[in-house]
Amino acid sequence: MPETVSLLLEEVSEEALKERIRLRKVTAAIDMYDQLLQAGTAVSMETSHELLDLICFFCDSDPVEGGELQMEDSEELNKVKKKTKFIQLLNLRSTWKDDNNAERIFNLLPERDTRCYSALIRGMVKYGAYEKAFSMYTEMLNNRLTGDVHIFNALISAASKVRNTSEKKWELVLELLTQMNQQKVQPNLLTFNTALKVLTQCGPIAKTVALNILSEMKAIGIAPSLATYTFILWVFFKTASCAERKTDILQEIMLDLEGTSFTCQDPDDMSAK
C-alpha cells in the first residue's frame, strides 16, 4: 500500500484505528489508540490483536516509503511475503527496544491472550530480543496460557541464538517440540523447516536427525518444500562425511523431486536455488 494514501477518518473511533492499521500507519495507529484510552473508549480484542501485530512486525516504526513488505498474517504464516532488499537491510538495522509501544500497549490491555503474547514473541525474535522472547513465553505459561504454532516457530528459530554449543541448541529445539506436543499444538511446514535450519548449525549430530525430521514430516502428511531439501543438503554437504553417503543423499532427494512442482510456502523457499 503506497504511503501517499490519505486517512479518511479523523474522529477518535475504533474504526479510525482500524483504518490506520489497515494502511500500516504505525505511529498514527498508536496515537489513535492512546486517544481512545484517554477518552475512556474500550478497544476490542480483535483490533488490539491487529494493532500489536502491526507494531511488532514493523518494530514500532512506520514502514519506509516504497517498501513492498506486507504485514504477516498470524493466521496464515505459510503465505510467503515479498521482501525488497531495502526492507531487508532496514530490518537488519532495527532492534527491539525495551518498553517500546508494543510492550506498553500489551501491559495496558485489560486481558492478554495467546494471540497477544504471540505478537510480542514473534516481534522480539524478529528484531533480536531472543532472551526476552523466551522470558515472555515463560510468563505466558505462568499465566496458564498455551502457545500457538507461530510462537513455537519463532522460539525454535531463536534456539541457536540463546545456546552456545551444537548439543545445547538441539536440546532446546527438542524441548520446545516436546512442549508443543504437550500443549497439543500441531506443527506446520515452517516448524519442520525451522528445526532443520537450526540443525545446519549443529555439526555431526545433524545428519541422522535431519533424515528423521524428513520422515516425520511425510508421516503426518506435510509435504517438504524447496527449503526443506536445501537445509538437508546443507547438513550433509557442510559437515564432514564420506563422499559415498553424500552421493546417496543427493540421489534420494533427486528421486523425491522427480516430477514434482513447487510453490513457495516458506520465505526460505525463495532462497532455495
mmCIF file of C-alpha atoms in Angstrom:
data_model
loop_
_atom_site.group_PDB
_atom_site.id
_atom_site.type_symbol
_atom_site.label_atom_id
_atom_site.label_comp_id
_atom_site.label_asym_id
_atom_site.label_seq_id
_atom_site.Cartn_x
_atom_site.Cartn_y
_atom_site.Cartn_z
ATOM 1 C CA MET A 1 0.000 0.000 0.000
ATOM 2 C CA PRO A 2 1.575 3.339 -1.053
ATOM 3 C CA GLU A 3 2.481 5.692 1.770
ATOM 4 C CA THR A 4 0.690 8.532 -0.065
ATOM 5 C CA VAL A 5 -2.755 7.094 0.762
ATOM 6 C CA SER A 6 -4.600 9.631 2.906
ATOM 7 C CA LEU A 7 -6.563 8.868 6.041
ATOM 8 C CA LEU A 8 -10.305 9.365 5.626
ATOM 9 C CA LEU A 9 -11.425 9.042 9.247
ATOM 10 C CA GLU A 10 -10.267 11.793 11.582
ATOM 11 C CA GLU A 11 -12.654 11.323 14.503
ATOM 12 C CA VAL A 12 -11.453 9.386 17.543
ATOM 13 C CA SER A 13 -13.027 5.965 16.995
ATOM 14 C CA GLU A 14 -12.140 2.309 16.709
ATOM 15 C CA GLU A 15 -12.991 2.459 13.014
ATOM 16 C CA ALA A 16 -10.371 5.185 12.594
ATOM 17 C CA LEU A 17 -7.880 2.983 14.432
ATOM 18 C CA LYS A 18 -8.688 0.064 12.113
ATOM 19 C CA GLU A 19 -8.152 2.326 9.097
ATOM 20 C CA ARG A 20 -4.688 3.291 10.338
ATOM 21 C CA ILE A 21 -3.814 -0.348 10.967
ATOM 22 C CA ARG A 22 -5.061 -1.344 7.517
ATOM 23 C CA LEU A 23 -2.921 1.386 5.911
ATOM 24 C CA ARG A 24 0.101 0.393 8.046
ATOM 25 C CA LYS A 25 0.330 3.821 9.654
ATOM 26 C CA VAL A 26 2.125 2.628 12.773
ATOM 27 C CA THR A 27 2.645 5.978 14.507
ATOM 28 C CA ALA A 28 -0.854 7.205 13.650
ATOM 29 C CA ALA A 29 -2.401 3.942 14.875
ATOM 30 C CA ILE A 30 -0.569 4.183 18.211
ATOM 31 C CA ASP A 31 -1.665 7.793 18.603
ATOM 32 C CA MET A 32 -5.296 6.898 17.860
ATOM 33 C CA TYR A 33 -5.185 4.018 20.347
ATOM 34 C CA ASP A 34 -3.904 6.360 23.063
ATOM 35 C CA GLN A 35 -6.630 8.890 22.272
ATOM 36 C CA LEU A 36 -9.271 6.170 22.587
ATOM 37 C CA LEU A 37 -7.946 5.194 26.010
ATOM 38 C CA GLN A 38 -7.842 8.809 27.144
ATOM 39 C CA ALA A 39 -11.472 9.166 26.061
ATOM 40 C CA GLY A 40 -12.395 6.095 28.094
ATOM 41 C CA THR A 41 -13.318 4.104 24.984
ATOM 42 C CA ALA A 42 -12.637 0.379 25.130
ATOM 43 C CA VAL A 43 -10.893 -1.183 22.132
ATOM 44 C CA SER A 44 -11.998 -4.659 21.066
ATOM 45 C CA MET A 45 -9.610 -7.578 21.499
ATOM 46 C CA GLU A 46 -9.638 -8.220 17.748
ATOM 47 C CA THR A 47 -8.451 -4.688 16.989
ATOM 48 C CA SER A 48 -5.909 -4.879 19.812
ATOM 49 C CA HIS A 49 -4.523 -8.039 18.222
ATOM 50 C CA GLU A 50 -4.201 -6.328 14.860
ATOM 51 C CA LEU A 51 -2.510 -3.300 16.415
ATOM 52 C CA LEU A 52 0.047 -5.435 18.253
ATOM 53 C CA ASP A 53 0.713 -7.413 15.056
ATOM 54 C CA LEU A 54 1.361 -4.165 13.177
ATOM 55 C CA ILE A 55 3.650 -2.621 15.791
ATOM 56 C CA CYS A 56 5.639 -5.806 16.338
ATOM 57 C CA PHE A 57 6.034 -6.568 12.664
ATOM 58 C CA PHE A 58 7.457 -3.116 11.890
ATOM 59 C CA CYS A 59 9.375 -2.773 15.184
ATOM 60 C CA ASP A 60 7.433 0.247 16.425
ATOM 61 C CA SER A 61 8.227 2.325 13.321
ATOM 62 C CA ASP A 62 6.416 3.389 10.190
ATOM 63 C CA PRO A 63 7.377 1.280 7.141
ATOM 64 C CA VAL A 64 9.669 3.027 4.692
ATOM 65 C CA GLU A 65 8.001 4.580 1.665
ATOM 66 C CA GLY A 66 8.313 2.364 -1.393
ATOM 67 C CA GLY A 67 8.783 -0.866 0.559
ATOM 68 C CA GLU A 68 6.757 -3.799 -0.683
ATOM 69 C CA LEU A 69 6.899 -5.842 2.510
ATOM 70 C CA GLN A 70 3.423 -6.836 3.636
ATOM 71 C CA MET A 71 2.394 -7.405 7.241
ATOM 72 C CA GLU A 72 2.453 -11.046 8.264
ATOM 73 C CA ASP A 73 -0.986 -12.511 8.938
ATOM 74 C CA SER A 74 -0.547 -14.588 12.081
ATOM 75 C CA GLU A 75 -3.297 -16.969 10.927
ATOM 76 C CA GLU A 76 -1.663 -17.697 7.554
ATOM 77 C CA LEU A 77 2.046 -17.917 8.170
ATOM 78 C CA ASN A 78 2.531 -20.167 5.161
ATOM 79 C CA LYS A 79 1.858 -17.270 2.769
ATOM 80 C CA VAL A 80 5.203 -16.019 1.551
ATOM 81 C CA LYS A 81 5.814 -12.286 1.720
ATOM 82 C CA LYS A 82 7.711 -10.450 -0.973
ATOM 83 C CA LYS A 83 10.661 -8.628 0.515
ATOM 84 C CA THR A 84 12.717 -5.893 -1.129
ATOM 85 C CA LYS A 85 16.425 -5.767 -0.406
ATOM 86 C CA PHE A 86 15.941 -2.301 1.037
ATOM 87 C CA ILE A 87 13.446 -3.523 3.622
ATOM 88 C CA GLN A 88 15.650 -6.495 4.479
ATOM 89 C CA LEU A 89 18.540 -4.140 5.177
ATOM 90 C CA LEU A 90 16.258 -1.956 7.271
ATOM 91 C CA ASN A 91 15.224 -4.957 9.363
ATOM 92 C CA LEU A 92 18.874 -5.807 9.988
ATOM 93 C CA ARG A 93 19.402 -2.338 11.445
ATOM 94 C CA SER A 94 16.217 -2.356 13.523
ATOM 95 C CA THR A 95 16.381 -3.701 17.064
ATOM 96 C CA TRP A 96 13.733 -4.324 19.695
ATOM 97 C CA LYS A 97 13.805 -1.635 22.389
ATOM 98 C CA ASP A 98 12.750 -2.207 25.981
ATOM 99 C CA ASP A 99 9.418 -0.669 26.959
ATOM 100 C CA ASN A 100 8.524 0.175 23.375
ATOM 101 C CA ASN A 101 4.951 0.879 22.334
ATOM 102 C CA ALA A 102 4.183 -2.802 21.763
ATOM 103 C CA GLU A 103 5.172 -3.640 25.335
ATOM 104 C CA ARG A 104 3.402 -0.558 26.702
ATOM 105 C CA ILE A 105 0.133 -1.356 24.924
ATOM 106 C CA PHE A 106 0.435 -5.035 25.840
ATOM 107 C CA ASN A 107 0.694 -4.065 29.529
ATOM 108 C CA LEU A 108 -2.302 -1.722 29.221
ATOM 109 C CA LEU A 109 -4.614 -4.453 27.940
ATOM 110 C CA PRO A 110 -7.293 -5.475 30.452
ATOM 111 C CA GLU A 111 -6.705 -9.095 29.450
ATOM 112 C CA ARG A 112 -3.960 -10.783 27.462
ATOM 113 C CA ASP A 113 -4.440 -13.988 25.497
ATOM 114 C CA THR A 114 -2.150 -16.248 23.470
ATOM 115 C CA ARG A 115 -2.514 -14.070 20.382
ATOM 116 C CA CYS A 116 -1.191 -11.039 22.305
ATOM 117 C CA TYR A 117 1.827 -12.983 23.533
ATOM 118 C CA SER A 118 2.344 -14.377 20.036
ATOM 119 C CA ALA A 119 2.658 -10.917 18.502
ATOM 120 C CA LEU A 120 5.270 -9.805 21.030
ATOM 121 C CA ILE A 121 7.283 -13.026 20.991
ATOM 122 C CA ARG A 122 7.465 -13.027 17.199
ATOM 123 C CA GLY A 123 8.445 -9.368 17.162
ATOM 124 C CA MET A 124 11.141 -9.888 19.790
ATOM 125 C CA VAL A 125 12.642 -12.784 17.843
ATOM 126 C CA LYS A 126 12.424 -10.922 14.537
ATOM 127 C CA TYR A 127 14.295 -7.948 15.949
ATOM 128 C CA GLY A 128 16.918 -9.682 18.059
ATOM 129 C CA ALA A 129 15.493 -9.715 21.603
ATOM 130 C CA TYR A 130 15.866 -13.504 21.859
ATOM 131 C CA GLU A 131 16.243 -13.880 25.621
ATOM 132 C CA LYS A 132 13.318 -11.552 26.182
ATOM 133 C CA ALA A 133 11.158 -13.671 23.853
ATOM 134 C CA PHE A 134 11.823 -16.756 25.977
ATOM 135 C CA SER A 135 11.034 -14.776 29.138
ATOM 136 C CA MET A 136 7.746 -13.679 27.576
ATOM 137 C CA TYR A 137 6.954 -17.311 26.745
ATOM 138 C CA THR A 138 7.623 -18.299 30.380
ATOM 139 C CA GLU A 139 5.331 -15.507 31.550
ATOM 140 C CA MET A 140 2.622 -16.771 29.206
ATOM 141 C CA LEU A 141 2.899 -20.289 30.638
ATOM 142 C CA ASN A 142 2.806 -18.905 34.185
ATOM 143 C CA ASN A 143 -0.472 -17.232 33.256
ATOM 144 C CA ARG A 144 -1.865 -20.666 32.332
ATOM 145 C CA LEU A 145 -1.957 -19.988 28.605
ATOM 146 C CA THR A 146 -0.727 -22.327 25.892
ATOM 147 C CA GLY A 147 1.308 -21.350 22.866
ATOM 148 C CA ASP A 148 0.391 -21.374 19.195
ATOM 149 C CA VAL A 149 2.370 -22.648 16.234
ATOM 150 C CA HIS A 150 3.711 -19.159 15.472
ATOM 151 C CA ILE A 151 5.175 -18.798 18.969
ATOM 152 C CA PHE A 152 6.914 -22.158 18.743
ATOM 153 C CA ASN A 153 8.244 -21.499 15.247
ATOM 154 C CA ALA A 154 9.731 -18.195 16.425
ATOM 155 C CA LEU A 155 11.311 -19.700 19.535
ATOM 156 C CA ILE A 156 12.754 -22.649 17.593
ATOM 157 C CA SER A 157 14.366 -20.191 15.182
ATOM 158 C CA ALA A 158 15.899 -18.377 18.172
ATOM 159 C CA ALA A 159 17.348 -21.553 19.733
ATOM 160 C CA SER A 160 20.698 -21.088 18.021
ATOM 161 C CA LYS A 161 20.890 -17.518 19.368
ATOM 162 C CA VAL A 162 20.478 -18.368 23.056
ATOM 163 C CA ARG A 163 22.634 -21.515 23.262
ATOM 164 C CA ASN A 164 26.362 -21.775 22.582
ATOM 165 C CA THR A 165 27.017 -25.402 21.647
ATOM 166 C CA SER A 166 25.503 -27.642 18.994
ATOM 167 C CA GLU A 167 24.210 -30.054 21.615
ATOM 168 C CA LYS A 168 22.544 -27.345 23.683
ATOM 169 C CA LYS A 169 20.981 -25.749 20.628
ATOM 170 C CA TRP A 170 19.358 -29.009 19.601
ATOM 171 C CA GLU A 171 18.362 -29.870 23.184
ATOM 172 C CA LEU A 172 16.412 -26.607 23.312
ATOM 173 C CA VAL A 173 14.710 -27.368 19.989
ATOM 174 C CA LEU A 174 13.711 -30.811 21.267
ATOM 175 C CA GLU A 175 12.411 -29.271 24.492
ATOM 176 C CA LEU A 176 10.260 -26.836 22.505
ATOM 177 C CA LEU A 177 8.946 -29.607 20.255
ATOM 178 C CA THR A 178 8.069 -31.648 23.346
ATOM 179 C CA GLN A 179 6.208 -28.702 24.868
ATOM 180 C CA MET A 180 4.457 -28.174 21.554
ATOM 181 C CA ASN A 181 3.189 -31.743 21.690
ATOM 182 C CA GLN A 182 2.172 -31.428 25.354
ATOM 183 C CA GLN A 183 0.185 -28.277 24.548
ATOM 184 C CA LYS A 184 -1.461 -30.057 21.597
ATOM 185 C CA VAL A 185 -0.142 -27.540 19.073
ATOM 186 C CA GLN A 186 0.045 -29.010 15.578
ATOM 187 C CA PRO A 187 3.353 -28.343 13.773
ATOM 188 C CA ASN A 188 3.323 -26.962 10.255
ATOM 189 C CA LEU A 189 5.829 -26.819 7.413
ATOM 190 C CA LEU A 190 7.621 -23.846 8.964
ATOM 191 C CA THR A 191 8.070 -25.768 12.221
ATOM 192 C CA PHE A 192 9.982 -28.534 10.473
ATOM 193 C CA ASN A 193 11.929 -26.213 8.188
ATOM 194 C CA THR A 194 12.915 -24.006 11.111
ATOM 195 C CA ALA A 195 14.149 -27.037 13.059
ATOM 196 C CA LEU A 196 16.155 -28.143 10.010
ATOM 197 C CA LYS A 197 17.619 -24.663 9.678
ATOM 198 C CA VAL A 198 18.844 -24.831 13.284
ATOM 199 C CA LEU A 199 20.335 -28.263 12.525
ATOM 200 C CA THR A 200 22.596 -26.715 9.890
ATOM 201 C CA GLN A 201 24.440 -25.177 12.856
ATOM 202 C CA CYS A 202 24.602 -28.361 14.922
ATOM 203 C CA GLY A 203 27.564 -30.215 13.429
ATOM 204 C CA PRO A 204 27.799 -34.021 13.060
ATOM 205 C CA ILE A 205 24.683 -34.787 15.123
ATOM 206 C CA ALA A 206 22.594 -33.105 12.449
ATOM 207 C CA LYS A 207 22.806 -35.784 9.758
ATOM 208 C CA THR A 208 20.780 -38.517 11.440
ATOM 209 C CA VAL A 209 18.294 -36.074 12.932
ATOM 210 C CA ALA A 210 17.676 -34.323 9.596
ATOM 211 C CA LEU A 211 16.518 -37.526 7.923
ATOM 212 C CA ASN A 212 14.300 -38.327 10.911
ATOM 213 C CA ILE A 213 12.649 -34.931 10.561
ATOM 214 C CA LEU A 214 12.012 -35.533 6.863
ATOM 215 C CA SER A 215 10.422 -38.890 7.666
ATOM 216 C CA GLU A 216 8.250 -37.356 10.397
ATOM 217 C CA MET A 217 7.044 -34.628 8.035
ATOM 218 C CA LYS A 218 5.933 -37.178 5.468
ATOM 219 C CA ALA A 219 4.345 -39.371 8.167
ATOM 220 C CA ILE A 220 1.964 -36.597 9.243
ATOM 221 C CA GLY A 221 1.182 -35.501 5.700
ATOM 222 C CA ILE A 222 3.303 -32.360 5.400
ATOM 223 C CA ALA A 223 4.974 -32.159 2.003
ATOM 224 C CA PRO A 224 8.564 -30.878 2.032
ATOM 225 C CA SER A 225 9.253 -27.563 0.331
ATOM 226 C CA LEU A 226 12.343 -26.401 -1.522
ATOM 227 C CA ALA A 227 13.757 -25.034 1.733
ATOM 228 C CA THR A 228 13.367 -28.458 3.374
ATOM 229 C CA TYR A 229 15.616 -30.094 0.810
ATOM 230 C CA THR A 230 18.026 -27.151 0.842
ATOM 231 C CA PHE A 231 18.601 -27.470 4.580
ATOM 232 C CA ILE A 232 19.023 -31.258 4.351
ATOM 233 C CA LEU A 233 21.618 -30.880 1.622
ATOM 234 C CA TRP A 234 23.317 -28.171 3.664
ATOM 235 C CA VAL A 235 23.516 -30.519 6.658
ATOM 236 C CA PHE A 236 25.153 -33.313 4.674
ATOM 237 C CA PHE A 237 27.446 -31.265 2.492
ATOM 238 C CA LYS A 238 28.511 -28.788 5.175
ATOM 239 C CA THR A 239 29.553 -31.410 7.719
ATOM 240 C CA ALA A 240 32.343 -33.890 7.184
ATOM 241 C CA SER A 241 31.067 -37.206 5.831
ATOM 242 C CA CYS A 242 32.076 -39.769 3.264
ATOM 243 C CA ALA A 243 31.595 -38.890 -0.387
ATOM 244 C CA GLU A 244 29.522 -42.015 -0.959
ATOM 245 C CA ARG A 245 26.959 -41.021 1.672
ATOM 246 C CA LYS A 246 26.699 -37.530 0.219
ATOM 247 C CA THR A 247 26.040 -39.037 -3.205
ATOM 248 C CA ASP A 248 23.360 -41.321 -1.755
ATOM 249 C CA ILE A 249 21.540 -38.404 -0.128
ATOM 250 C CA LEU A 250 21.690 -36.358 -3.306
ATOM 251 C CA GLN A 251 20.276 -39.237 -5.319
ATOM 252 C CA GLU A 252 17.475 -39.794 -2.802
ATOM 253 C CA ILE A 253 16.495 -36.142 -2.976
ATOM 254 C CA MET A 254 16.614 -36.099 -6.766
ATOM 255 C CA LEU A 255 14.255 -39.104 -6.817
ATOM 256 C CA ASP A 256 11.901 -37.295 -4.406
ATOM 257 C CA LEU A 257 11.945 -34.201 -6.606
ATOM 258 C CA GLU A 258 11.416 -36.010 -9.903
ATOM 259 C CA GLY A 259 8.179 -34.884 -11.488
ATOM 260 C CA THR A 260 7.383 -32.564 -8.599
ATOM 261 C CA SER A 261 6.463 -28.902 -8.933
ATOM 262 C CA PHE A 262 6.699 -26.451 -6.062
ATOM 263 C CA THR A 263 5.027 -23.266 -4.942
ATOM 264 C CA CYS A 264 6.622 -21.012 -2.345
ATOM 265 C CA GLN A 265 5.279 -21.815 1.130
ATOM 266 C CA ASP A 266 8.200 -20.689 3.286
ATOM 267 C CA PRO A 267 10.169 -17.428 2.914
ATOM 268 C CA ASP A 268 13.324 -19.572 2.717
ATOM 269 C CA ASP A 269 11.918 -21.276 -0.401
ATOM 270 C CA MET A 270 12.786 -18.096 -2.271
ATOM 271 C CA SER A 271 16.493 -18.514 -1.497
ATOM 272 C CA ALA A 272 16.485 -22.252 -2.293
ATOM 273 C CA LYS A 273 18.131 -22.090 -5.682
#
